[in-house]
Amino acid sequence: MSGKNYAGEVSMSLILHDYWRSGASYRVRIGLNLKGLAYTQVSHDLRLNAQNAPEFVNLSPQALVPTLETPKAVLTQSLAILEWLDETYPTPALLPQDPDARAMVRSMCALIACDIHPLHNLRVLKTLERDFDARQTQLDMWAQGWIIAGFKALETLVRRHGDGFSFGSQITMVECFLIPQLNSARRFKTDLSPYETLLAVESKALSLRAVQKAHPDQQPDADKPI
Ligand SMILES: N[C@@H](CCC(=O)N[C@@H](CS)C(=O)NCC(=O)O)C(=O)O
């Protein structure tokens, strides 16, 4: 299987295992679209626990989406996938060239990927519900707490380092993480009004077709608005 990118070049065959509502998959869709790559989507309905089907676990032992099949490997973890994309398809770059700038961009990505999102991932929320009798309002409060802690720091960092986008004046890997995280924050009814810099970056990023096309509602498996 192969596809054509926006420039009309034939790209290698890429299969993205994802789910429309998955924030981590949304990150990779933004990256793939920014690179102008064609890819085939295989949906795994997380509400039906499809990620734990033996066939998928065999392919992707952590039973999480996104998982990207390339001609040579099965890649997991959105951060690793986006780094692979940037190394394999360097233009347009998702990471700056300068080592200090690269470290700062990676640090902002990790703030979301490591210190916010894992705390409100589906399996964590299911555990809170099943083992600790947490109700939806408590789950929302739990998620909001971690989102707010991360966004407070990120708002400061983006004010310091951003210039239209989160880092400088060009879209970078940070937006691959920020846009889905803002979307999740709304699902957990987080008050986003204190994060005006993050919201300004979001509206700039959402003006790009590549980012719009990655939105959950635009996916073939989307069945209702979030
Ligand atoms: N750290 C992983 C997180 C992946 C992840 O948590 N994916 C979620 C959807 S956003 C998932 O597959 N959840 C299934 C579950 O919790 O059982 C990454 O960045 O790719």
Short mmCIF file of C-alpha atoms and ligand atoms in Angstrom, two decimals:
data_model
loop_
_atom_site.label_atom_id
_atom_site.label_comp_id
_atom_site.label_asym_id
_atom_site.label_seq_id
_atom_site.Cartn_x
_atom_site.Cartn_y
_atom_site.Cartn_z
CA MET A 1 0.00 0.00 0.00
CA SER A 2 1.25 3.49 -0.70
CA GLY A 3 -0.20 6.98 -0.78
CA LYS A 4 0.53 10.39 -2.22
CA ASN A 5 1.37 13.34 -0.04
CA TYR A 6 0.26 16.92 -0.69
CA ALA A 7 3.30 17.46 -2.91
CA GLY A 8 2.26 14.49 -5.02
CA GLU A 9 5.22 12.36 -3.93
CA VAL A 10 4.63 8.69 -3.24
CA SER A 11 4.96 8.06 0.48
CA MET A 12 5.71 4.76 2.14
CA SER A 13 2.82 2.71 3.37
CA LEU A 14 1.60 3.87 6.79
CA ILE A 15 -1.22 2.34 8.80
CA LEU A 16 -2.46 4.28 11.81
CA HIS A 17 -4.36 2.31 14.41
CA ASP A 18 -6.44 4.93 16.15
CA TYR A 19 -9.81 5.96 17.49
CA TRP A 20 -11.58 9.22 16.75
CA ARG A 21 -11.90 10.26 20.41
CA SER A 22 -8.35 9.28 21.36
CA GLY A 23 -6.32 12.38 22.22
CA ALA A 24 -3.01 10.56 21.74
CA SER A 25 -4.11 9.45 18.25
CA TYR A 26 -5.18 13.02 17.48
CA ARG A 27 -1.56 14.10 18.12
CA VAL A 28 -0.23 11.69 15.51
CA ARG A 29 -2.93 12.63 13.00
CA ILE A 30 -1.85 16.28 13.30
CA GLY A 31 1.78 15.27 12.73
CA LEU A 32 0.97 13.09 9.72
CA ASN A 33 -1.21 15.81 8.21
CA LEU A 34 1.39 18.54 8.77
CA LYS A 35 3.87 16.35 6.92
CA GLY A 36 1.33 15.90 4.14
CA LEU A 37 1.45 12.12 4.39
CA ALA A 38 -1.22 9.69 3.27
CA TYR A 39 -2.13 6.97 5.76
CA THR A 40 -4.70 4.27 6.25
CA GLN A 41 -6.70 4.42 9.47
CA VAL A 42 -7.77 1.33 11.38
CA SER A 43 -10.22 2.19 14.13
CA HIS A 44 -10.35 0.43 17.51
CA ASP A 45 -13.45 1.37 19.48
CA LEU A 46 -12.15 2.05 22.98
CA ARG A 47 -15.69 2.16 24.38
CA LEU A 48 -16.07 -1.48 23.32
CA ASN A 49 -12.63 -2.37 24.69
CA ALA A 50 -11.44 -3.22 21.17
CA GLN A 51 -7.89 -2.24 22.14
CA ASN A 52 -7.73 -5.42 24.24
CA ALA A 53 -8.68 -7.77 21.40
CA PRO A 54 -5.94 -10.45 21.19
CA GLU A 55 -5.08 -9.57 17.59
CA PHE A 56 -4.39 -5.94 18.49
CA VAL A 57 -2.51 -6.81 21.69
CA ASN A 58 -0.33 -9.11 19.63
CA LEU A 59 0.49 -6.21 17.32
CA SER A 60 0.74 -3.58 20.05
CA PRO A 61 1.39 -5.21 23.44
CA GLN A 62 0.48 -2.16 25.54
CA ALA A 63 -3.03 -2.25 24.03
CA LEU A 64 -3.07 1.48 23.41
CA VAL A 65 -3.71 3.66 20.40
CA PRO A 66 -2.05 5.22 18.50
CA THR A 67 0.02 2.50 16.92
CA LEU A 68 1.68 3.20 13.60
CA GLU A 69 2.65 0.42 11.23
CA THR A 70 5.45 1.44 8.92
CA PRO A 71 7.03 -0.83 6.30
CA LYS A 72 9.76 -1.74 8.81
CA ALA A 73 8.26 -1.50 12.28
CA VAL A 74 5.24 -1.24 14.52
CA LEU A 75 5.62 2.00 16.44
CA THR A 76 3.83 2.96 19.64
CA GLN A 77 3.85 6.00 21.96
CA SER A 78 2.83 9.21 20.25
CA LEU A 79 6.03 11.01 21.25
CA ALA A 80 8.20 8.31 19.65
CA ILE A 81 5.96 8.19 16.58
CA LEU A 82 6.15 11.95 16.07
CA GLU A 83 9.94 11.91 16.51
CA TRP A 84 10.13 9.09 13.92
CA LEU A 85 7.95 11.09 11.54
CA ASP A 86 10.16 14.14 11.92
CA GLU A 87 13.33 12.12 11.33
CA THR A 88 11.88 10.24 8.35
CA TYR A 89 10.11 13.20 6.74
CA PRO A 90 12.15 16.23 7.84
CA THR A 91 10.05 18.85 6.03
CA PRO A 92 8.26 20.72 7.46
CA ALA A 93 10.21 20.29 10.68
CA LEU A 94 8.30 19.67 13.91
CA LEU A 95 11.42 20.27 16.02
CA PRO A 96 13.75 23.27 15.76
CA GLN A 97 17.42 22.73 14.84
CA ASP A 98 19.03 24.40 17.84
CA PRO A 99 19.59 21.90 20.71
CA ASP A 100 18.30 24.27 23.39
CA ALA A 101 15.20 25.05 21.36
CA ARG A 102 14.65 21.33 20.63
CA ALA A 103 14.92 20.52 24.33
CA MET A 104 12.37 23.20 25.17
CA VAL A 105 9.90 21.93 22.56
CA ARG A 106 10.36 18.35 23.80
CA SER A 107 9.91 19.53 27.36
CA MET A 108 6.57 21.18 26.53
CA CYS A 109 5.44 18.02 24.72
CA ALA A 110 6.44 15.87 27.70
CA LEU A 111 4.62 18.19 30.10
CA ILE A 112 1.41 17.12 28.37
CA ALA A 113 2.34 13.58 27.36
CA CYS A 114 3.88 12.50 30.67
CA ASP A 115 2.41 14.75 33.35
CA ILE A 116 -1.17 15.48 32.24
CA HIS A 117 -2.62 12.93 29.84
CA PRO A 118 -1.64 9.66 31.60
CA LEU A 119 -3.52 10.78 34.70
CA HIS A 120 -6.85 10.99 32.87
CA ASN A 121 -6.36 8.18 30.40
CA LEU A 122 -9.32 5.83 29.97
CA ARG A 123 -7.83 2.95 31.94
CA VAL A 124 -6.98 5.25 34.86
CA LEU A 125 -10.52 6.65 34.94
CA LYS A 126 -11.97 3.13 34.69
CA THR A 127 -9.82 2.07 37.67
CA LEU A 128 -10.96 5.05 39.74
CA GLU A 129 -14.55 4.17 38.91
CA ARG A 130 -14.26 0.42 39.48
CA ASP A 131 -11.92 0.24 42.49
CA PHE A 132 -12.68 3.51 44.25
CA ASP A 133 -16.34 4.09 43.35
CA ALA A 134 -15.57 7.44 41.76
CA ARG A 135 -18.56 9.14 40.11
CA GLN A 136 -18.42 11.24 36.92
CA THR A 137 -18.20 14.56 38.85
CA GLN A 138 -15.25 13.21 40.82
CA LEU A 139 -13.58 11.94 37.65
CA ASP A 140 -14.00 15.37 36.10
CA MET A 141 -12.50 17.04 39.19
CA TRP A 142 -9.59 14.58 39.18
CA ALA A 143 -8.82 15.22 35.51
CA GLN A 144 -9.28 18.99 35.86
CA GLY A 145 -6.75 19.09 38.72
CA TRP A 146 -3.97 17.57 36.61
CA ILE A 147 -4.90 19.57 33.53
CA ILE A 148 -4.87 22.84 35.49
CA ALA A 149 -1.51 22.04 37.12
CA GLY A 150 0.03 21.39 33.69
CA PHE A 151 -1.67 24.25 31.84
CA LYS A 152 -0.62 26.78 34.48
CA ALA A 153 3.02 25.96 33.80
CA LEU A 154 2.51 25.66 30.05
CA GLU A 155 0.79 29.05 29.86
CA THR A 156 3.91 30.60 31.46
CA LEU A 157 6.26 28.72 29.14
CA VAL A 158 4.32 29.63 26.01
CA ARG A 159 4.20 33.29 27.06
CA ARG A 160 7.96 33.11 27.49
CA HIS A 161 8.88 31.16 24.35
CA GLY A 162 5.97 31.50 21.95
CA ASP A 163 5.36 34.03 19.23
CA GLY A 164 1.99 33.11 17.74
CA PHE A 165 2.64 29.39 18.22
CA SER A 166 3.78 27.67 21.43
CA PHE A 167 7.44 27.90 20.56
CA GLY A 168 8.36 30.71 18.20
CA SER A 169 6.36 31.73 15.17
CA GLN A 170 6.13 28.33 13.42
CA ILE A 171 3.99 25.35 14.28
CA THR A 172 6.03 22.68 16.11
CA MET A 173 5.48 19.35 17.83
CA VAL A 174 4.04 21.23 20.82
CA GLU A 175 0.83 21.91 18.90
CA CYS A 176 0.48 18.17 18.17
CA PHE A 177 0.09 17.76 21.94
CA LEU A 178 -1.57 21.03 22.91
CA ILE A 179 -4.54 20.97 20.53
CA PRO A 180 -5.75 17.48 21.60
CA GLN A 181 -5.13 18.31 25.27
CA LEU A 182 -7.31 21.43 25.04
CA ASN A 183 -9.99 19.28 23.44
CA SER A 184 -9.79 16.77 26.30
CA ALA A 185 -9.81 19.58 28.85
CA ARG A 186 -13.19 20.68 27.49
CA ARG A 187 -14.54 17.14 27.75
CA PHE A 188 -13.66 17.26 31.44
CA LYS A 189 -15.39 20.69 31.73
CA THR A 190 -12.16 22.50 32.63
CA ASP A 191 -12.38 26.29 32.89
CA LEU A 192 -9.91 27.37 30.21
CA SER A 193 -10.34 31.13 30.65
CA PRO A 194 -7.04 31.60 32.58
CA TYR A 195 -5.04 30.17 29.66
CA GLU A 196 -5.51 32.88 27.09
CA THR A 197 -2.10 32.34 25.46
CA LEU A 198 -2.83 28.64 24.96
CA LEU A 199 -6.25 29.50 23.51
CA ALA A 200 -4.71 32.02 21.12
CA VAL A 201 -2.25 29.38 19.91
CA GLU A 202 -5.13 26.96 19.49
CA SER A 203 -7.13 29.30 17.29
CA LYS A 204 -4.06 29.97 15.12
CA ALA A 205 -3.34 26.24 14.78
CA LEU A 206 -6.98 25.47 14.03
CA SER A 207 -6.87 27.81 11.05
CA LEU A 208 -4.60 25.27 9.34
CA ARG A 209 -6.29 22.63 7.19
CA ALA A 210 -3.83 19.94 8.34
CA VAL A 211 -4.88 20.50 11.95
CA GLN A 212 -8.60 20.77 11.13
CA LYS A 213 -8.50 17.44 9.29
CA ALA A 214 -7.09 15.71 12.38
CA HIS A 215 -10.02 16.75 14.61
CA PRO A 216 -11.93 13.85 16.16
CA ASP A 217 -15.21 14.87 14.49
CA GLN A 218 -13.55 14.68 11.07
CA GLN A 219 -12.52 11.03 11.43
CA PRO A 220 -14.24 8.26 9.48
CA ASP A 221 -15.16 6.43 12.71
CA ALA A 222 -16.65 9.52 14.43
CA ASP A 223 -20.21 8.81 15.40
CA LYS A 224 -21.20 11.84 17.40
CA PRO A 225 -19.88 15.26 18.35
CA ILE A 226 -17.62 15.34 21.41
N1 LIG B 1 1.54 7.46 26.23
C1 LIG B 1 0.72 6.93 25.19
C2 LIG B 1 -0.71 7.03 25.59
C3 LIG B 1 -1.62 6.27 24.67
C4 LIG B 1 -3.00 6.20 25.27
O1 LIG B 1 -3.17 6.38 26.46
N2 LIG B 1 -4.00 5.94 24.42
C5 LIG B 1 -5.33 5.86 24.90
C6 LIG B 1 -6.28 6.66 24.04
S1 LIG B 1 -5.89 8.38 24.13
C7 LIG B 1 -5.79 4.42 24.89
O2 LIG B 1 -5.50 3.67 23.97
N3 LIG B 1 -6.52 4.02 25.94
C8 LIG B 1 -7.03 2.71 26.06
C9 LIG B 1 -7.15 2.30 27.49
O3 LIG B 1 -6.91 3.12 28.38
O4 LIG B 1 -7.49 1.13 27.71
C10 LIG B 1 0.98 7.72 23.90
O5 LIG B 1 1.39 8.88 23.99
O6 LIG B 1 0.78 7.18 22.80
#
